[in-house]
CSV table of C-alpha atoms and ligand atoms in Angstrom, one decimal:
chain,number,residue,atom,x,y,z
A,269,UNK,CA,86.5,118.2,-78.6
A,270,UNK,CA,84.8,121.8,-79.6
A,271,UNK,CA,84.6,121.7,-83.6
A,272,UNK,CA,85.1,125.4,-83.6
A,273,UNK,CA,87.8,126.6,-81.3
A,274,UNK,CA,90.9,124.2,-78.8
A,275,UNK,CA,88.9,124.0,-75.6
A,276,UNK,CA,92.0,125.5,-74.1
A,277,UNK,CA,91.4,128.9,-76.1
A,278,UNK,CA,88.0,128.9,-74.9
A,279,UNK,CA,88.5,128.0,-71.5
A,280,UNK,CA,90.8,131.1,-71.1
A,281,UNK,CA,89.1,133.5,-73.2
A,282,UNK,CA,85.7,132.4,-70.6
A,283,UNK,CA,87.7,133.1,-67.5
A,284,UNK,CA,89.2,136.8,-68.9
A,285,UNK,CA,85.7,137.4,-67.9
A,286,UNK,CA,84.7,139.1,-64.8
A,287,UNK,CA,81.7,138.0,-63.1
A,288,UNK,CA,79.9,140.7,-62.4
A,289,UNK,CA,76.4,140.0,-61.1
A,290,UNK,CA,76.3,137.2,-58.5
A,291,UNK,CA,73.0,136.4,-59.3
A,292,UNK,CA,73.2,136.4,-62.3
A,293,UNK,CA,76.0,133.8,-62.4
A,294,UNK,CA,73.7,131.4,-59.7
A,295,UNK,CA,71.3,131.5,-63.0
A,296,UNK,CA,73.7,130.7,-65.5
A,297,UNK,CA,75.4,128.2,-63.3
A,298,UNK,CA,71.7,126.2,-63.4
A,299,UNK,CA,71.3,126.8,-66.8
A,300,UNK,CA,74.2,125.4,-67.8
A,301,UNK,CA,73.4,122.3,-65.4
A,302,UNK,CA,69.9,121.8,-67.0
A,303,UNK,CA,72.1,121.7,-70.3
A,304,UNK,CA,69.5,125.0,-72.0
A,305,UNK,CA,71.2,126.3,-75.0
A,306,UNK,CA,72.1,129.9,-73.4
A,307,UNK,CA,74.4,132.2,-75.0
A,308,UNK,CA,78.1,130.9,-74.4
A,309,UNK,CA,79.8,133.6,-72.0
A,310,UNK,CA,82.6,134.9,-74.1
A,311,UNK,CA,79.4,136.0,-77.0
A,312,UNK,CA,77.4,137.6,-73.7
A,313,UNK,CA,80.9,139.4,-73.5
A,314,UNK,CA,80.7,140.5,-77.0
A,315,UNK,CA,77.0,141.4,-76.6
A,316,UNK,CA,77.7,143.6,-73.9
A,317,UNK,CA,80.3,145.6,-75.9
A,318,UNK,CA,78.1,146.3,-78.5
A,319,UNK,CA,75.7,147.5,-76.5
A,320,UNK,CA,77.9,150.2,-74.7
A,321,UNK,CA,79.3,150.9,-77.9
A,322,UNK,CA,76.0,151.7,-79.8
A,323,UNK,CA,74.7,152.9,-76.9
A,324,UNK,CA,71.8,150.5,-77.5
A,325,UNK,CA,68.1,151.0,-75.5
A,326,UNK,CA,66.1,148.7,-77.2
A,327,UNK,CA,66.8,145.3,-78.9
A,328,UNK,CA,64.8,143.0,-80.2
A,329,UNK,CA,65.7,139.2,-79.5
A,330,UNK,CA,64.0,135.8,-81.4
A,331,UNK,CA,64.4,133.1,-78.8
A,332,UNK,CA,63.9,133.8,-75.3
A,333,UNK,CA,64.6,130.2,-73.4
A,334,UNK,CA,64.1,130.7,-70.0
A,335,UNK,CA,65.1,134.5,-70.6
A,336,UNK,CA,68.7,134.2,-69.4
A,337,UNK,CA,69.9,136.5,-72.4
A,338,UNK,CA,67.3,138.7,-71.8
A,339,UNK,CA,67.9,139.3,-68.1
A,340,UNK,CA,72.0,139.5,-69.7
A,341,UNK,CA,71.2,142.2,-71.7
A,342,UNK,CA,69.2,144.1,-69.5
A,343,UNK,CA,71.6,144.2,-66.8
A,344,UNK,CA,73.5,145.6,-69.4
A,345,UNK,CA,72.0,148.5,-70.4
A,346,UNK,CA,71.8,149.3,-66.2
A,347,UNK,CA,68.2,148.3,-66.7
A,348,UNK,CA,67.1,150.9,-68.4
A,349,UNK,CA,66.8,149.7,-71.4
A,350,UNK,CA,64.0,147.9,-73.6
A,351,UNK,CA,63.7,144.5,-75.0
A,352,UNK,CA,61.4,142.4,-76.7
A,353,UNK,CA,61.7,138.6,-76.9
A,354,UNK,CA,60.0,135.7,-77.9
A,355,UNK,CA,59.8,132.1,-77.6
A,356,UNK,CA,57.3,129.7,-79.1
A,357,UNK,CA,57.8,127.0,-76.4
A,358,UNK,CA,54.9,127.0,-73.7
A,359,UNK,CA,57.4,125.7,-71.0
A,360,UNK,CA,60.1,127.6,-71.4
A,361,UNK,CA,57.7,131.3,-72.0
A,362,UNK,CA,56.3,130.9,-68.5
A,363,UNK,CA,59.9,130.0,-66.7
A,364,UNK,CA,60.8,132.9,-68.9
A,365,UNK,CA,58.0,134.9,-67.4
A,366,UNK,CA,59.2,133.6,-64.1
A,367,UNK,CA,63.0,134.7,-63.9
A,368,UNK,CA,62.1,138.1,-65.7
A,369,UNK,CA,59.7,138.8,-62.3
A,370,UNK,CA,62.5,137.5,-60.0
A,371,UNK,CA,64.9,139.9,-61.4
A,372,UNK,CA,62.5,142.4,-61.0
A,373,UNK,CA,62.9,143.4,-64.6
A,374,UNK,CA,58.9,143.0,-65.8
A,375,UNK,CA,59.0,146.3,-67.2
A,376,UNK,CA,62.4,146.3,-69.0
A,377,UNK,CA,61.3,142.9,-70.8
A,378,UNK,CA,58.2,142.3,-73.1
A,379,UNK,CA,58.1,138.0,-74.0
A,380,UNK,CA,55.7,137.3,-76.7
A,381,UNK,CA,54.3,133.9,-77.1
A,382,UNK,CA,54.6,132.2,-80.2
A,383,UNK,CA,56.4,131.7,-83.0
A,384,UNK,CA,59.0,134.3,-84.1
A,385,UNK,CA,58.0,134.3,-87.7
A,386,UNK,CA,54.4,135.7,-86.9
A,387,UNK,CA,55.2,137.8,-83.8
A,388,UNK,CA,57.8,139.8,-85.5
A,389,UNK,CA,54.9,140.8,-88.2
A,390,UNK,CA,53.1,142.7,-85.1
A,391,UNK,CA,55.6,144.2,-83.3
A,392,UNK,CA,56.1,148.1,-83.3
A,393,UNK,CA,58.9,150.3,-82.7
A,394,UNK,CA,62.5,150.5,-84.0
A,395,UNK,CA,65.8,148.7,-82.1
A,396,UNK,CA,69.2,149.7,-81.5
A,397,UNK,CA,70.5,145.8,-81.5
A,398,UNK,CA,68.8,142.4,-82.7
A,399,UNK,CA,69.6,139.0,-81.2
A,400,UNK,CA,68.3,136.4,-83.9
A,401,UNK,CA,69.1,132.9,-81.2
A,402,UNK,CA,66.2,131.0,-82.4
A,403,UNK,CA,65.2,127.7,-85.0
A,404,UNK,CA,68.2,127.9,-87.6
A,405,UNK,CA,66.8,127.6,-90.6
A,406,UNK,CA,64.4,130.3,-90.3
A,407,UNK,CA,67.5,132.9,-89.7
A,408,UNK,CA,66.9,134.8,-92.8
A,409,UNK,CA,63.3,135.0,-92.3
A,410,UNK,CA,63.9,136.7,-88.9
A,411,UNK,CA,66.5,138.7,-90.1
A,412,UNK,CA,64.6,140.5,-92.9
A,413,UNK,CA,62.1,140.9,-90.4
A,414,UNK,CA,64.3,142.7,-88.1
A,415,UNK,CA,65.8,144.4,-90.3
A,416,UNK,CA,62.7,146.4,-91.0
A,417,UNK,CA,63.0,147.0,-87.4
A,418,UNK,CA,66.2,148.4,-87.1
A,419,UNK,CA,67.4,151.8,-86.3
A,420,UNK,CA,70.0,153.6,-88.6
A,421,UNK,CA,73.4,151.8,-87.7
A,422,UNK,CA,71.4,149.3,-86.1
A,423,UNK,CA,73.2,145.9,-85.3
A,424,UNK,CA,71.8,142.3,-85.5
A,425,UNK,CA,74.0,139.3,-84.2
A,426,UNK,CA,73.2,135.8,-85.4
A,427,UNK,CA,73.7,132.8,-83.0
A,428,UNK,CA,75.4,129.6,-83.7
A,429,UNK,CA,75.8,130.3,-87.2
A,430,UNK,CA,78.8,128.4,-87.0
A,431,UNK,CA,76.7,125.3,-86.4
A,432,UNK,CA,79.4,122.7,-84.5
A,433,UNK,CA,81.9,123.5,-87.3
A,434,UNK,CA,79.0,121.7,-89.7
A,435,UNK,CA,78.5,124.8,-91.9
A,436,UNK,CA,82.7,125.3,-92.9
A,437,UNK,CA,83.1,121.6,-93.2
A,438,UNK,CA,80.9,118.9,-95.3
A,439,UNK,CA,83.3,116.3,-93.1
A,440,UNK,CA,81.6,117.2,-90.2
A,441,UNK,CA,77.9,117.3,-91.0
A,442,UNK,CA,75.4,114.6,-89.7
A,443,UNK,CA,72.7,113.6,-92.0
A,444,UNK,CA,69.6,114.2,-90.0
A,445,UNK,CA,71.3,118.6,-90.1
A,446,UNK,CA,71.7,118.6,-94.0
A,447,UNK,CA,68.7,121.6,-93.9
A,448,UNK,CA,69.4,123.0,-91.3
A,449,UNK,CA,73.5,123.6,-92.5
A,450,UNK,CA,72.0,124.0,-96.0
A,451,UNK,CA,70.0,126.8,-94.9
A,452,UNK,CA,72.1,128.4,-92.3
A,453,UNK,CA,75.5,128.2,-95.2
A,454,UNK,CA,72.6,130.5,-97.8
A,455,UNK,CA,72.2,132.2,-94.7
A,456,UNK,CA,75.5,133.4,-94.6
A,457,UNK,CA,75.8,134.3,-98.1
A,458,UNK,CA,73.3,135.9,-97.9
A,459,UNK,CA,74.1,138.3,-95.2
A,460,UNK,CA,77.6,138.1,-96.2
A,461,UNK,CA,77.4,138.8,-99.9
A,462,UNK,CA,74.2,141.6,-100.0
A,463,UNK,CA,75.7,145.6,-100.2
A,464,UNK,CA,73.3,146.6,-97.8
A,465,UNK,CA,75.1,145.2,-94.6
A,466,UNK,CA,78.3,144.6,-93.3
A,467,UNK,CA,78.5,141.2,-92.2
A,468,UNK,CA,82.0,139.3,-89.8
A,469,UNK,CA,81.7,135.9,-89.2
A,470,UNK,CA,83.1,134.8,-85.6
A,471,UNK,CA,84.4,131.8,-84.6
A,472,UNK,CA,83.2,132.9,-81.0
A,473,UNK,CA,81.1,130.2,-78.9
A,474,UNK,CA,79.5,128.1,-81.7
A,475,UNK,CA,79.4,131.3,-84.6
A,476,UNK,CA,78.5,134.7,-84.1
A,477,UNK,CA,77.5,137.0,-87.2
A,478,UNK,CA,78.1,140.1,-86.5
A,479,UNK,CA,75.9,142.5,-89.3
A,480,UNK,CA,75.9,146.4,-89.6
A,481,UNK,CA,72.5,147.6,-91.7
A,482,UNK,CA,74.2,150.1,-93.2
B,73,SAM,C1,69.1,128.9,-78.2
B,73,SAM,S1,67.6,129.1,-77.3
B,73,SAM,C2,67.6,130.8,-76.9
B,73,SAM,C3,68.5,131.0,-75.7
B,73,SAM,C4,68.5,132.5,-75.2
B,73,SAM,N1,68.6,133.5,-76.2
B,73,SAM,C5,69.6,132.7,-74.2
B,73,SAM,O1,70.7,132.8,-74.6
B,73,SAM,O2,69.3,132.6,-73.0
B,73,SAM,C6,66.4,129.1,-78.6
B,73,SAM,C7,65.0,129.2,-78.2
B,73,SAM,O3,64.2,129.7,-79.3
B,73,SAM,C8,63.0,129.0,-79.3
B,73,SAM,N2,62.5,129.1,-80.7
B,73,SAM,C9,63.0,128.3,-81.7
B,73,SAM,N3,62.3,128.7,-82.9
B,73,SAM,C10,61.4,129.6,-82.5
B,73,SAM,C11,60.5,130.4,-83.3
B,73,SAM,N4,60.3,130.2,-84.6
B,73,SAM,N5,59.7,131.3,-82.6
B,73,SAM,C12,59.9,131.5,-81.3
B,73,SAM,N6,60.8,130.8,-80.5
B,73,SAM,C13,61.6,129.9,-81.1
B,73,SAM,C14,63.3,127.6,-78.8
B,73,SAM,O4,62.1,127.1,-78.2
B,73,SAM,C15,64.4,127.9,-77.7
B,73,SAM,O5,63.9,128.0,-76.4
């Protein structure tokens, strides 16, 4: 049972989905088996829309993994584009590292080790789109960070925002995630509430904020 959305709406809205890159499905297929918390395919579909329709060449991501997104995103922007991820774990920077070489992509994808929080301090350049996919309660830290980063009419989605349904719904929340939904539901205000952006709140995979820096 999916807290968020009927698994039968999911299921459907996932198989509208063409599969374009054979390889890149093998990857996701043994992501998925290996149970890494990847994007959910229907938000890789909205990703991809928003970067055609902001015609995005660089994006800035917290939370590599094993670089899946990444490597999504990329293919995207036919490879031409720029991004710069980071993940703090050791193990999952140097599979990271790995699959970025074996798609041949080493030059469209910088990965910085270490944690988000201080990388984002040393990073130049500006960005078309953020991804913020990384620790939850640290999303407005990253945010503000990004948003220094951002280009006019720049975009940032935030991840699982939607947090199992435990952010709408006190009913559902576990006791060991009271910080975490406390911090993600300011979060949301936050970006929500504040007349510089534009914020829309998705139920799409587990929550996607969608926010326009206006
Ligand atoms: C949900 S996964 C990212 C998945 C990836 N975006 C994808 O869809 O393929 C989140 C990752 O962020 C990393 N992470 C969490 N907090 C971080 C931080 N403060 N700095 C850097 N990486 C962090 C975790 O180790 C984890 O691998």
């Amino acid at each position: 049972m999916d807290n968020i959305n009927r698994e039968y709406i999911d299921s459907y809205i996932k198989n509208l989905i063409p599969d374009e890159n054979e390889k890149l499905e093998v990857f996701r297929k043994e992501c998925e088996e290996r149970a890494l918390p990847i994007i959910h395919k229907e938000v890789g579909q909205l990703i991809k829309l928003f970067i055609n329709q902001v015609n995005a060449k660089s994006i800035i991501e917290v939370g590599t993994n094993v670089g899946y997104s990444s490597i999504f995103m990329s293919h995207v922007m036919n490879n031409q584009g720029k991004i710069v991820t980071m993940e703090r774990s050791e193990k999952f920077y140097h599979e990271a590292l790995k699959n970025i070489k074996s798609f041949g992509l080493e030059k469209n994808i910088d990965v910085h080790f270490g944690d988000a929080v201080e990388i984002l301090d040393n990073i130049g350049g500006t960005f078309d789109i953020a991804f913020i996919d990384a620790a939850k309660s640290y999303y407005k830290t990253f945010f503000d960070k990004c948003c220094q980063k951002m280009k006019s009419g720049g975009i940032i989605l935030s991840d699982n925002v939607l947090y199992q349904g435990m952010i709408a719904t006190d009913d559902l929340v576990v006791r060991r995630k009271k910080t975490l939904v406390r911090n993600l539901r300011t979060y949301l205000e936050y970006i929500s509430h504040d007349d510089r952006y534009i914020t829309s709140v998705l139920p799409l995979g587990d929550g996607l904020a969608v926010t326009l820096i206006k």
